Amino acid sequence: MKAKDKNKIIERYENRLKDLGPVQESLGWLKGRQKLRFFILKNIDKFNNNDSVLDVGCAFGDLKQFLIKTGWNGRYIGVDIVPDLISQAQKKYKNIDARVLDILIDEINDEIDWVFCSGALTSKTEEEDSYYHIKKMLIKMLEISKKGVSVNFCSPNVTFESDVNFHPNFDKILKIVCSITKRFSLIHDYMPYEFTLYLYKDDKVNTDINIFSQFNELHNTLK
């Protein structure tokens, strides 16, 4: 992300935090839907309760607490480019591993099973094409992960668009995804104005029967 875009985003979130305090509304979300959003993120195929998670754009680190309440006990790392949000996460949750970090610039040397990203790719970029930025982020997140990426976006099927949010066209976003992995899902059945993408690292194909290898066992049980 270009410095001008990055600084604008940081300034916007820091100003919201000053005006509203550490609440969901300061992140640009309406109150009351966060848990559903998190549930959809973790509903990615083969997510296990001992898997490690990198939360990109972690804000207050609330995803960690949600996962714990669902029975998860893996390692959590939260990263965000907004220093004030990371400070709030560290105040809110004792011993949380929350870092001021830009995954496109800074190294992640930890072993990560899944990368979850809620809201970090909903902002428009002006100095850099938004689709180009999204592609770079998806490539990097899949590269970091051992198993895959779960990431949400603003839907293009809306009646209103704000000046700061980006609503990617389905055709364009899927063209990007198809250039990165053959195995993916687009989930648009839980909220009318948002959608989630699942991108899988293992996209090997059983060419004998033309199914993804991850489904070999299921296929055999259905014979």
Coordinates of N, CA and C in Angstrom, one line a residue:
M1 N 0.8 -1.2 0.0 CA 0.0 0.0 0.0 C 0.9 1.2 0.0
K2 N 0.5 2.2 -0.8 CA 1.3 3.5 -0.9 C 1.1 4.2 0.5
A3 N 2.2 5.0 0.8 CA 2.2 5.6 2.1 C 1.0 6.6 2.3
K4 N 0.6 7.3 1.2 CA -0.5 8.2 1.4 C -1.8 7.5 1.7
D5 N -2.1 6.4 1.1 CA -3.2 5.6 1.4 C -3.2 5.0 2.8
K6 N -2.0 4.5 3.2 CA -1.8 3.9 4.5 C -2.0 5.0 5.6
N7 N -1.5 6.1 5.4 CA -1.6 7.2 6.4 C -3.0 7.7 6.5
K8 N -3.8 7.7 5.4 CA -5.2 8.1 5.4 C -6.0 7.1 6.3
I9 N -5.7 5.8 6.1 CA -6.5 4.8 6.8 C -6.2 4.9 8.3
I10 N -4.9 5.0 8.6 CA -4.5 5.1 10.0 C -5.2 6.3 10.7
E11 N -5.1 7.5 10.0 CA -5.7 8.7 10.5 C -7.2 8.5 10.7
R12 N -7.9 7.9 9.8 CA -9.4 7.7 9.9 C -9.7 6.8 11.1
Y13 N -9.0 5.7 11.3 CA -9.3 4.9 12.4 C -9.0 5.5 13.8
E14 N -7.9 6.2 13.8 CA -7.5 6.9 15.0 C -8.5 8.0 15.4
N15 N -9.0 8.7 14.4 CA -10.0 9.8 14.7 C -11.3 9.1 15.2
R16 N -11.7 8.0 14.5 CA -12.9 7.4 15.0 C -12.8 6.9 16.4
L17 N -11.6 6.4 16.7 CA -11.3 5.8 18.1 C -11.4 7.0 19.1
K18 N -10.9 8.1 18.8 CA -10.9 9.3 19.7 C -12.4 9.7 19.9
D19 N -13.1 9.7 18.8 CA -14.5 10.3 18.9 C -15.5 9.3 19.5
L20 N -15.3 8.0 19.3 CA -16.3 7.0 19.7 C -15.8 6.1 20.8
G21 N -14.5 6.0 21.0 CA -14.0 5.0 21.9 C -13.8 3.6 21.3
P22 N -13.3 2.7 22.1 CA -13.0 1.3 21.6 C -14.3 0.5 21.4
V23 N -15.1 0.8 20.4 CA -16.3 0.1 20.1 C -16.3 -0.3 18.6
Q24 N -17.2 -1.2 18.3 CA -17.3 -1.7 16.9 C -17.5 -0.6 15.9
E25 N -18.3 0.4 16.3 CA -18.6 1.5 15.4 C -17.4 2.3 15.0
S26 N -16.4 2.3 15.9 CA -15.2 3.0 15.5 C -14.4 2.3 14.4
L27 N -14.7 1.1 14.2 CA -14.1 0.3 13.1 C -14.9 0.3 11.8
G28 N -16.0 1.1 11.8 CA -16.8 1.2 10.6 C -17.9 0.2 10.5
W29 N -18.0 -0.7 11.5 CA -19.1 -1.7 11.5 C -20.3 -1.3 12.3
L30 N -21.5 -1.7 11.9 CA -22.6 -1.5 12.8 C -22.6 -2.5 13.9
K31 N -23.1 -2.1 15.0 CA -23.1 -2.9 16.2 C -24.0 -4.2 16.1
G32 N -23.5 -5.3 16.7 CA -24.3 -6.5 16.8 C -24.1 -7.6 15.8
R33 N -23.3 -7.4 14.8 CA -23.1 -8.4 13.8 C -21.7 -9.1 13.8
Q34 N -20.9 -8.6 14.7 CA -19.5 -9.1 14.7 C -19.3 -10.6 14.9
K35 N -20.1 -11.1 15.8 CA -20.0 -12.6 16.1 C -20.4 -13.4 14.9
L36 N -21.4 -13.0 14.1 CA -21.8 -13.7 12.9 C -20.6 -13.6 11.9
R37 N -20.1 -12.5 11.8 CA -18.9 -12.2 10.8 C -17.8 -13.2 11.2
F38 N -17.5 -13.2 12.5 CA -16.4 -14.1 13.0 C -16.7 -15.6 12.7
F39 N -18.0 -16.0 13.0 CA -18.4 -17.4 12.8 C -18.1 -17.8 11.3
I40 N -18.5 -16.9 10.4 CA -18.3 -17.2 9.0 C -16.8 -17.4 8.7
L41 N -16.0 -16.5 9.2 CA -14.5 -16.6 9.0 C -14.0 -18.0 9.5
K42 N -14.4 -18.4 10.6 CA -13.9 -19.7 11.2 C -14.5 -20.9 10.6
N43 N -15.6 -20.7 9.8 CA -16.3 -21.9 9.2 C -15.6 -22.4 8.0
I44 N -14.4 -21.9 7.7 CA -13.7 -22.4 6.6 C -13.4 -23.9 6.8
D45 N -13.4 -24.7 5.7 CA -13.2 -26.2 5.7 C -11.9 -26.6 6.4
K46 N -12.0 -27.5 7.3 CA -10.9 -28.2 7.9 C -10.2 -27.3 9.0
F47 N -10.9 -26.2 9.5 CA -10.4 -25.4 10.6 C -10.5 -26.2 11.9
N48 N -9.4 -26.4 12.5 CA -9.4 -27.2 13.8 C -9.1 -26.4 15.0
N49 N -9.5 -26.9 16.1 CA -9.5 -26.1 17.4 C -8.1 -25.9 17.9
N50 N -7.1 -26.6 17.3 CA -5.7 -26.3 17.8 C -4.9 -25.6 16.7
D51 N -5.5 -25.2 15.6 CA -4.8 -24.5 14.6 C -4.4 -23.1 15.0
S52 N -3.3 -22.6 14.4 CA -2.8 -21.3 14.7 C -3.4 -20.3 13.7
V53 N -3.7 -19.1 14.2 CA -4.4 -18.1 13.4 C -3.6 -16.7 13.4
L54 N -3.4 -16.2 12.2 CA -3.0 -14.8 12.1 C -4.2 -13.9 11.7
D55 N -4.5 -13.0 12.6 CA -5.6 -12.1 12.4 C -5.1 -10.8 11.8
V56 N -5.3 -10.6 10.5 CA -4.8 -9.4 9.8 C -5.8 -8.3 9.8
G57 N -5.4 -7.1 10.4 CA -6.4 -6.1 10.7 C -7.2 -6.4 11.9
C58 N -6.4 -6.8 13.0 CA -7.1 -7.4 14.2 C -7.8 -6.4 15.0
A59 N -7.5 -5.1 14.9 CA -8.2 -4.0 15.7 C -8.0 -4.3 17.2
F60 N -9.2 -4.6 17.9 CA -9.1 -4.8 19.3 C -8.8 -6.2 19.7
G61 N -8.6 -7.1 18.8 CA -8.3 -8.5 19.1 C -9.5 -9.3 19.5
D62 N -10.7 -8.8 19.2 CA -11.9 -9.5 19.6 C -12.1 -10.9 19.0
L63 N -11.5 -11.2 17.8 CA -11.6 -12.5 17.2 C -11.0 -13.6 18.1
K64 N -9.9 -13.3 18.8 CA -9.3 -14.3 19.7 C -10.3 -14.7 20.7
Q65 N -11.0 -13.8 21.4 CA -11.9 -14.1 22.5 C -13.1 -14.9 21.9
F66 N -13.6 -14.6 20.7 CA -14.6 -15.3 20.1 C -14.2 -16.7 19.8
L67 N -13.0 -16.9 19.3 CA -12.6 -18.3 19.0 C -12.4 -19.1 20.2
I68 N -11.9 -18.5 21.3 CA -11.8 -19.3 22.6 C -13.1 -19.7 23.1
K69 N -14.1 -18.9 22.9 CA -15.5 -19.2 23.4 C -16.1 -20.4 22.6
T70 N -15.6 -20.6 21.4 CA -16.1 -21.7 20.6 C -15.4 -23.0 20.8
G71 N -14.4 -23.0 21.7 CA -13.6 -24.2 22.0 C -12.2 -24.2 21.4
W72 N -11.9 -23.2 20.7 CA -10.5 -23.2 20.1 C -9.5 -22.9 21.1
N73 N -8.3 -23.5 21.0 CA -7.2 -23.3 21.9 C -5.8 -23.2 21.2
G74 N -5.8 -22.7 20.0 CA -4.6 -22.6 19.2 C -3.9 -21.3 19.5
R75 N -2.8 -21.1 18.8 CA -2.0 -19.8 18.9 C -2.7 -18.7 18.1
Y76 N -2.7 -17.5 18.7 CA -3.3 -16.4 18.0 C -2.2 -15.3 17.9
I77 N -2.1 -14.7 16.7 CA -1.3 -13.5 16.5 C -2.2 -12.5 15.8
G78 N -2.3 -11.3 16.4 CA -3.1 -10.2 15.7 C -2.1 -9.1 15.2
V79 N -2.4 -8.6 14.0 CA -1.5 -7.6 13.5 C -2.5 -6.5 12.9
D80 N -2.0 -5.2 13.0 CA -2.7 -4.1 12.5 C -1.8 -3.0 12.2
I81 N -2.1 -2.2 11.2 CA -1.2 -1.0 10.8 C -1.5 0.2 11.7
V82 N -2.6 0.1 12.5 CA -3.0 1.3 13.3 C -2.5 1.1 14.7
P83 N -1.5 1.9 15.1 CA -0.9 1.7 16.5 C -1.9 1.8 17.6
D84 N -2.8 2.8 17.5 CA -3.8 3.0 18.6 C -4.7 1.8 18.8
L85 N -5.1 1.1 17.7 CA -5.9 -0.1 17.8 C -5.2 -1.2 18.5
I86 N -3.9 -1.4 18.2 CA -3.1 -2.4 18.9 C -3.0 -2.1 20.4
S87 N -2.8 -0.8 20.7 CA -2.7 -0.4 22.1 C -4.0 -0.8 22.9
Q88 N -5.2 -0.6 22.2 CA -6.4 -0.9 22.8 C -6.6 -2.4 23.0
A89 N -6.1 -3.2 22.0 CA -6.2 -4.7 22.1 C -5.3 -5.1 23.3
Q90 N -4.2 -4.5 23.5 CA -3.3 -4.9 24.6 C -3.9 -4.5 25.9
K91 N -4.6 -3.5 26.0 CA -5.3 -3.1 27.2 C -6.5 -4.0 27.5
K92 N -7.2 -4.4 26.5 CA -8.4 -5.1 26.6 C -8.2 -6.6 27.0
Y93 N -7.2 -7.2 26.4 CA -6.9 -8.6 26.6 C -5.5 -8.9 27.1
K94 N -5.4 -9.4 28.3 CA -4.1 -9.7 28.9 C -3.4 -10.7 28.1
N95 N -2.1 -10.5 27.9 CA -1.2 -11.4 27.2 C -1.5 -11.7 25.7
I96 N -2.3 -10.8 25.1 CA -2.6 -11.0 23.7 C -1.3 -10.7 22.9
D97 N -1.1 -11.5 21.9 CA 0.1 -11.3 21.0 C -0.5 -10.4 19.8
A98 N -0.4 -9.1 20.0 CA -0.9 -8.1 19.1 C 0.2 -7.2 18.7
R99 N 0.4 -7.0 17.4 CA 1.6 -6.3 16.9 C 1.2 -5.2 15.9
V100 N 1.9 -4.1 15.9 CA 1.8 -3.1 14.9 C 2.7 -3.6 13.7
L101 N 2.0 -4.0 12.6 CA 2.8 -4.7 11.6 C 2.0 -4.6 10.2
D102 N 2.7 -4.4 9.2 CA 2.2 -4.4 7.8 C 2.7 -5.7 7.1
I103 N 1.9 -6.6 6.8 CA 2.4 -7.9 6.2 C 3.0 -7.7 4.9
L104 N 2.8 -6.6 4.2 CA 3.4 -6.4 2.9 C 4.8 -5.9 3.0
I105 N 5.2 -5.5 4.2 CA 6.5 -4.9 4.5 C 7.3 -5.7 5.5
D106 N 6.6 -6.1 6.6 CA 7.3 -6.7 7.8 C 7.2 -8.2 7.7
E107 N 8.2 -8.9 8.2 CA 8.3 -10.3 8.1 C 7.4 -11.0 9.2
I108 N 6.8 -12.1 8.8 CA 6.1 -12.9 9.8 C 6.8 -14.3 9.8
N109 N 7.6 -14.5 10.9 CA 8.4 -15.7 10.9 C 7.7 -16.9 11.7
D110 N 6.5 -16.6 12.2 CA 5.8 -17.6 13.0 C 5.1 -18.6 12.0
E111 N 4.9 -19.9 12.5 CA 4.2 -20.8 11.7 C 2.7 -20.5 11.9
I112 N 2.0 -20.3 10.7 CA 0.6 -19.9 10.7 C -0.2 -20.9 9.9
D113 N -1.2 -21.5 10.5 CA -2.1 -22.4 9.8 C -3.1 -21.6 8.9
W114 N -3.8 -20.7 9.5 CA -4.8 -19.9 8.8 C -4.6 -18.4 9.0
V115 N -4.8 -17.7 7.9 CA -4.9 -16.2 8.0 C -6.4 -15.8 7.9
F116 N -6.8 -15.1 8.9 CA -8.2 -14.5 8.9 C -8.0 -13.0 8.7
C117 N -9.0 -12.4 8.0 CA -8.9 -11.0 7.7 C -10.3 -10.4 7.7
S118 N -10.7 -9.7 8.7 CA -12.0 -9.1 8.8 C -12.0 -7.6 8.7
G119 N -12.3 -7.0 7.6 CA -12.4 -5.6 7.5 C -11.2 -4.9 6.9
A120 N -10.0 -5.5 6.9 CA -8.8 -4.8 6.5 C -8.8 -4.5 5.0
L121 N -9.6 -5.2 4.2 CA -9.7 -5.0 2.8 C -11.0 -4.3 2.3
T122 N -11.6 -3.6 3.2 CA -12.8 -2.9 2.9 C -12.6 -1.4 2.6
S123 N -11.4 -1.0 2.7 CA -11.1 0.5 2.5 C -10.6 0.7 1.0
K124 N -11.1 1.8 0.4 CA -10.6 2.2 -0.9 C -9.1 2.6 -0.8
T125 N -8.4 2.4 -1.8 CA -7.1 3.0 -1.9 C -7.1 3.9 -3.2
E126 N -6.4 5.0 -3.0 CA -6.5 6.0 -4.1 C -5.2 6.1 -4.9
E127 N -4.1 6.1 -4.2 CA -2.8 6.1 -4.8 C -2.4 4.9 -5.6
E128 N -3.0 3.8 -5.1 CA -2.8 2.5 -5.7 C -4.1 1.9 -6.1
D129 N -4.2 1.2 -7.2 CA -5.5 0.6 -7.6 C -5.9 -0.4 -6.6
S130 N -7.2 -0.4 -6.2 CA -7.7 -1.2 -5.1 C -7.6 -2.7 -5.4
Y131 N -7.9 -3.0 -6.7 CA -7.8 -4.5 -7.0 C -6.3 -4.9 -7.0
Y132 N -5.4 -4.1 -7.3 CA -4.0 -4.5 -7.3 C -3.6 -4.7 -5.8
H133 N -4.0 -3.8 -4.9 CA -3.7 -3.9 -3.5 C -4.3 -5.2 -3.0
I134 N -5.6 -5.5 -3.3 CA -6.2 -6.7 -2.8 C -5.4 -7.9 -3.3
K135 N -5.0 -7.9 -4.6 CA -4.3 -9.1 -5.1 C -3.0 -9.3 -4.3
K136 N -2.3 -8.2 -4.1 CA -1.0 -8.3 -3.3 C -1.3 -8.9 -1.9
M137 N -2.3 -8.4 -1.3 CA -2.7 -8.9 0.1 C -3.1 -10.4 0.1
L138 N -3.9 -10.8 -0.9 CA -4.3 -12.2 -0.9 C -3.1 -13.1 -1.2
I139 N -2.3 -12.7 -2.1 CA -1.1 -13.5 -2.4 C -0.2 -13.7 -1.1
K140 N 0.0 -12.6 -0.4 CA 0.8 -12.6 0.8 C 0.2 -13.4 1.9
M141 N -1.1 -13.3 2.1 CA -1.8 -14.0 3.1 C -1.7 -15.5 2.9
L142 N -1.9 -15.9 1.6 CA -1.9 -17.3 1.3 C -0.5 -17.8 1.4
E143 N 0.5 -17.0 1.1 CA 1.9 -17.4 1.2 C 2.3 -17.6 2.7
I144 N 1.8 -16.8 3.6 CA 2.1 -16.9 5.0 C 1.4 -18.1 5.6
S145 N 0.2 -18.5 5.1 CA -0.5 -19.6 5.7 C 0.0 -20.9 5.3
K146 N -0.3 -21.9 6.1 CA 0.0 -23.3 5.8 C -1.3 -24.0 5.2
K147 N -2.5 -23.5 5.5 CA -3.7 -24.1 5.1 C -4.6 -23.2 4.3
G148 N -4.7 -21.9 4.6 CA -5.6 -21.1 3.8 C -5.9 -19.7 4.4
V149 N -6.8 -19.0 3.7 CA -7.2 -17.7 4.1 C -8.7 -17.5 4.1
S150 N -9.2 -16.8 5.1 CA -10.6 -16.5 5.2 C -10.7 -15.0 5.3
V151 N -11.3 -14.3 4.4 CA -11.3 -12.9 4.3 C -12.6 -12.3 3.9
N152 N -13.1 -11.2 4.5 CA -14.4 -10.6 4.1 C -14.2 -9.3 3.4
F153 N -15.3 -9.0 2.6 CA -15.3 -7.7 1.8 C -16.7 -7.1 1.9
C154 N -16.8 -5.9 1.4 CA -18.1 -5.2 1.2 C -18.6 -5.8 -0.1
S155 N -19.9 -6.1 -0.2 CA -20.5 -6.7 -1.4 C -20.8 -5.5 -2.4
P156 N -20.7 -5.9 -3.7 CA -21.1 -4.9 -4.7 C -22.6 -4.8 -4.9
N157 N -23.4 -5.8 -4.3 CA -24.8 -5.8 -4.3 C -25.4 -4.9 -3.3
V158 N -25.2 -3.6 -3.4 CA -25.7 -2.6 -2.4 C -26.5 -1.5 -3.1
T159 N -27.2 -0.8 -2.3 CA -28.0 0.4 -2.7 C -27.2 1.7 -2.4
F160 N -26.2 1.6 -1.6 CA -25.4 2.8 -1.2 C -24.0 2.4 -0.9
E161 N -23.1 3.3 -1.4 CA -21.6 3.1 -1.1 C -21.1 4.3 -0.4
S162 N -20.3 4.1 0.6 CA -19.7 5.3 1.3 C -18.5 5.7 0.5
D163 N -17.9 6.8 0.9 CA -16.8 7.4 0.2 C -15.5 6.6 0.5
V164 N -15.5 5.9 1.6 CA -14.2 5.2 2.0 C -14.2 3.7 1.8
N165 N -15.4 3.1 1.6 CA -15.4 1.6 1.4 C -15.3 1.2 0.0
F166 N -14.7 0.0 -0.2 CA -14.5 -0.5 -1.5 C -15.4 -1.7 -1.7
H167 N -16.2 -1.8 -2.8 CA -17.1 -2.9 -3.0 C -16.6 -3.6 -4.3
P168 N -15.8 -4.6 -4.2 CA -15.2 -5.2 -5.4 C -16.2 -5.9 -6.3
N169 N -16.1 -5.8 -7.6 CA -16.9 -6.5 -8.5 C -16.6 -8.0 -8.4
F170 N -17.6 -8.8 -8.4 CA -17.4 -10.3 -8.3 C -16.6 -10.8 -9.4
D171 N -16.8 -10.5 -10.6 CA -16.0 -11.0 -11.8 C -14.5 -10.7 -11.6
K172 N -14.2 -9.4 -11.2 CA -12.8 -9.0 -11.0 C -12.2 -9.7 -9.8
I173 N -12.9 -9.8 -8.7 CA -12.3 -10.4 -7.5 C -12.0 -11.9 -7.8
L174 N -13.0 -12.5 -8.5 CA -12.8 -14.0 -8.7 C -11.7 -14.2 -9.8
K175 N -11.5 -13.3 -10.7 CA -10.4 -13.4 -11.6 C -9.0 -13.4 -10.8
I176 N -9.0 -12.5 -9.9 CA -7.8 -12.5 -9.0 C -7.6 -13.8 -8.2
V177 N -8.7 -14.2 -7.6 CA -8.6 -15.5 -6.8 C -8.2 -16.6 -7.7
C178 N -8.7 -16.8 -8.9 CA -8.4 -17.9 -9.8 C -6.9 -17.9 -10.2
S179 N -6.3 -16.7 -10.2 CA -4.9 -16.6 -10.5 C -4.0 -17.0 -9.3
I180 N -4.6 -17.2 -8.2 CA -3.8 -17.5 -6.9 C -4.0 -18.9 -6.5
T181 N -5.2 -19.4 -6.6 CA -5.5 -20.8 -6.2 C -6.7 -21.3 -7.0
K182 N -6.7 -22.7 -7.2 CA -7.8 -23.3 -7.9 C -9.0 -23.6 -7.0
R183 N -8.7 -23.7 -5.7 CA -9.7 -24.1 -4.7 C -10.1 -22.9 -3.8
F184 N -11.4 -22.6 -3.9 CA -11.9 -21.4 -3.2 C -13.4 -21.5 -3.1
S185 N -13.9 -20.7 -2.2 CA -15.4 -20.5 -2.1 C -15.7 -19.1 -1.9
L186 N -16.8 -18.6 -2.4 CA -17.4 -17.3 -2.1 C -18.7 -17.5 -1.4
I187 N -18.8 -16.8 -0.2 CA -19.9 -17.0 0.7 C -20.7 -15.7 0.7
H188 N -21.9 -15.7 0.2 CA -22.7 -14.5 0.2 C -24.1 -14.8 0.7
D189 N -24.2 -15.6 1.7 CA -25.6 -16.1 2.2 C -25.8 -15.8 3.6
Y190 N -25.0 -14.9 4.2 CA -25.2 -14.6 5.7 C -25.5 -13.2 6.0
M191 N -25.1 -12.2 5.1 CA -25.5 -10.8 5.2 C -25.7 -10.3 3.8
P192 N -26.6 -9.4 3.6 CA -26.9 -9.0 2.2 C -25.8 -8.1 1.6
Y193 N -25.0 -7.4 2.5 CA -24.1 -6.4 2.0 C -22.6 -6.7 2.2
E194 N -22.3 -7.9 2.6 CA -21.0 -8.4 2.8 C -20.8 -9.8 2.2
F195 N -19.5 -10.2 1.9 CA -19.3 -11.6 1.5 C -17.9 -12.0 2.0
T196 N -17.7 -13.3 2.1 CA -16.4 -13.8 2.5 C -15.9 -14.8 1.5
L197 N -14.5 -14.7 1.4 CA -13.8 -15.6 0.5 C -13.0 -16.6 1.3
Y198 N -13.1 -17.9 0.9 CA -12.2 -18.9 1.5 C -11.2 -19.3 0.4
L199 N -9.9 -19.1 0.6 CA -8.8 -19.5 -0.3 C -8.0 -20.6 0.3
Y200 N -7.9 -21.7 -0.3 CA -7.2 -22.9 0.2 C -5.8 -23.1 -0.4
K201 N -4.8 -23.3 0.5 CA -3.5 -23.5 0.0 C -3.3 -24.8 -0.8
D202 N -4.0 -25.9 -0.2 CA -3.9 -27.2 -0.9 C -5.0 -27.2 -2.0
D203 N -4.6 -27.0 -3.3 CA -5.5 -27.1 -4.4 C -5.2 -28.2 -5.3
K204 N -4.5 -29.2 -4.8 CA -4.2 -30.4 -5.6 C -5.5 -31.1 -6.1
V205 N -5.4 -31.6 -7.4 CA -6.5 -32.2 -8.0 C -6.2 -33.7 -8.2
N206 N -7.2 -34.6 -7.9 CA -7.1 -36.0 -8.2 C -7.5 -36.1 -9.7
T207 N -6.6 -36.1 -10.6 CA -6.9 -36.1 -12.0 C -7.6 -37.3 -12.5
D208 N -7.5 -38.4 -11.8 CA -8.2 -39.6 -12.2 C -9.7 -39.4 -12.3
I209 N -10.2 -38.6 -11.3 CA -11.7 -38.4 -11.2 C -12.0 -36.9 -11.2
N210 N -11.0 -36.1 -11.3 CA -11.2 -34.6 -11.4 C -12.0 -34.1 -10.2
I211 N -11.5 -34.4 -9.0 CA -12.0 -33.7 -7.8 C -10.8 -33.2 -7.1
F212 N -11.0 -32.3 -6.2 CA -9.9 -31.8 -5.3 C -9.5 -32.9 -4.4
S213 N -8.2 -33.1 -4.2 CA -7.7 -34.2 -3.4 C -8.2 -34.2 -2.0
Q214 N -8.5 -33.1 -1.5 CA -9.1 -33.0 -0.1 C -10.4 -33.7 0.0
F215 N -11.0 -34.0 -1.1 CA -12.3 -34.7 -1.0 C -12.2 -36.2 -1.4
N216 N -11.0 -36.7 -1.5 CA -10.8 -38.1 -1.9 C -11.5 -39.0 -0.9
E217 N -11.3 -38.8 0.4 CA -11.9 -39.6 1.5 C -13.4 -39.6 1.4
L218 N -14.0 -38.4 1.3 CA -15.4 -38.3 1.2 C -15.9 -39.0 0.0
H219 N -15.3 -38.8 -1.1 CA -15.7 -39.4 -2.4 C -15.7 -41.0 -2.2
N220 N -14.7 -41.5 -1.5 CA -14.7 -43.0 -1.4 C -15.8 -43.5 -0.5
T221 N -16.2 -42.7 0.5 CA -17.3 -43.1 1.4 C -18.6 -43.1 0.7
L222 N -18.7 -42.3 -0.4 CA -20.0 -42.2 -1.1 C -20.2 -43.2 -2.2
K223 N -19.2 -44.0 -2.5 CA -19.3 -45.0 -3.5 C -20.3 -46.0 -3.2

